[in-house]
Amino acid sequence: MKIEIIDLVKDYGKFRALDGVSLTINRGMFGLLGPNGAGKTTLMRVITTLMPVTTGQVRVGGIDVMRDPGFVRKNLGYIPQDFGFYKSLNAYELLDYIGVMKGLTRIERQKQVKTLLEQVNLTKDAKRRVGGYSGGMKQRLGIAQALLGDPQLIIVDEPTAGLDPEERIRFRNLLTRLSGERTVLLSTHIVGDIEASCSAVAVLNRGQVIFSGAPETLMRHANGRIWQVEIEPREYEQIESTYRVTASRTASGRMLVRVLSLENPLGRGIPVEPELEEGYMAVITATEKEADHA
Ligand SMILES: Nc1ncnc2c1ncn2[C@@H]1O[C@H](COP(=O)(O)OP(=O)(O)OP(=O)(O)O)[C@@H](O)[C@H]1O
Ligand SMILES: [Mg+2]
């Protein structure tokens, strides 16, 4: 199910949170990156019909979300950034309850709840109060509730914050598996999550799309601008105040830093291949510079 976002503007009072966003999101897994406050959650909430647009249009499967919010809701599974659970229910009761809200029959609920609990590996804990669940278990329960009713569109807002690496990878693999026939829109700060799973990505900054395309294309934005320099620890401050450091490590009293820079740092950097995260930093830095000059 395709999402088409056309010239979308969203204001909170006088504050413009989304400023002319246009994006097409196709089947598969689509990653949404951007710094804190970029507008990712706002964009997702508008798509889910939880919030009205100010101007512009969002179409899901060709249907305008403002004109027919019911259509989107029927086809949507949403995992919000902050998931408020009914803490005193157990997983079984909670999913059954959400199934009722989604209009599933008793038989459909019985079947789906059982399958989903198995899929997210919570069968063993299904009779425990969800208030006592760990962060990872809550995330998995969040997925299960989103998948009730077999939605064609799944929107996941920053799911992996607070998960240990093993849970993160399990979560990511589950989403990848789901994205086969569906559209999965995933927002995250963890560039590695995008790299491992998304075929398309957009970067949002200050309410505007500053990049949209393949992850490899994003990475190429840092081509020729990533340098590795070996420095003395005492040189670090100078490096950091002059250049954007993307990584650093110490080995036997010397420091190896990677920096994003147009020119060779200290005249003794070695050009190296960029990582995806550095491509992301390159596009963010470019727009920050423009904003400074404005
Ligand atoms: N209900 C609201 N009222 C007023 N301003 C809001 C509201 N919700 C969000 N904002 C502002 O809109 C901007 C975008 O917020 P949003 O939550 O969409 O960003 P985000 O990209 O999801 O950030 P994060 O990475 O921290 O989750 C921020 O400047 C935020 O302060
Ligand atoms: Mg957010």
CSV table of N, CA, C and O and ligand atoms in Angstrom, one decimal, residues 36-37 39-42 81 157-158 187 189, ligand 2:
chain,number,residue,atom,x,y,z
A,36,ASN,N,16.4,15.1,16.8
A,36,ASN,CA,15.3,15.4,17.7
A,36,ASN,C,14.6,16.6,17.2
A,36,ASN,O,15.2,17.6,16.9
A,37,GLY,N,13.3,16.5,17.2
A,37,GLY,CA,12.5,17.7,16.8
A,37,GLY,C,12.4,17.9,15.3
A,37,GLY,O,11.8,18.9,14.9
A,39,GLY,N,10.5,16.4,13.2
A,39,GLY,CA,9.1,16.3,12.7
A,39,GLY,C,8.7,14.9,12.4
A,39,GLY,O,7.6,14.7,11.8
A,40,LYS,N,9.5,13.9,12.7
A,40,LYS,CA,9.2,12.5,12.4
A,40,LYS,C,7.9,12.0,13.0
A,40,LYS,O,7.1,11.5,12.3
A,41,THR,N,7.8,12.2,14.3
A,41,THR,CA,6.6,11.8,15.0
A,41,THR,C,5.3,12.5,14.4
A,41,THR,O,4.3,11.9,14.2
A,42,THR,N,5.5,13.8,14.2
A,42,THR,CA,4.4,14.6,13.6
A,42,THR,C,4.0,14.0,12.3
A,42,THR,O,2.8,13.8,12.1
A,81,GLN,N,5.7,6.1,19.6
A,81,GLN,CA,7.0,6.3,20.3
A,81,GLN,C,6.8,5.9,21.8
A,81,GLN,O,7.7,5.3,22.4
A,157,ASP,N,7.3,4.1,15.3
A,157,ASP,CA,8.1,5.3,15.6
A,157,ASP,C,9.1,5.0,16.7
A,157,ASP,O,8.8,4.6,17.8
A,158,GLU,N,10.4,5.0,16.2
A,158,GLU,CA,11.5,4.8,17.1
A,158,GLU,C,11.4,3.6,18.1
A,158,GLU,O,11.3,3.8,19.3
A,187,SER,N,10.7,5.0,11.9
A,187,SER,CA,11.6,6.2,12.2
A,187,SER,C,12.6,5.7,13.3
A,187,SER,O,12.2,5.0,14.2
A,189,HIS,N,16.7,6.8,15.3
A,189,HIS,CA,17.9,7.6,15.4
A,189,HIS,C,19.1,6.7,15.0
A,189,HIS,O,20.2,7.2,14.9
B,2,MG,MG,9.6,11.5,17.6
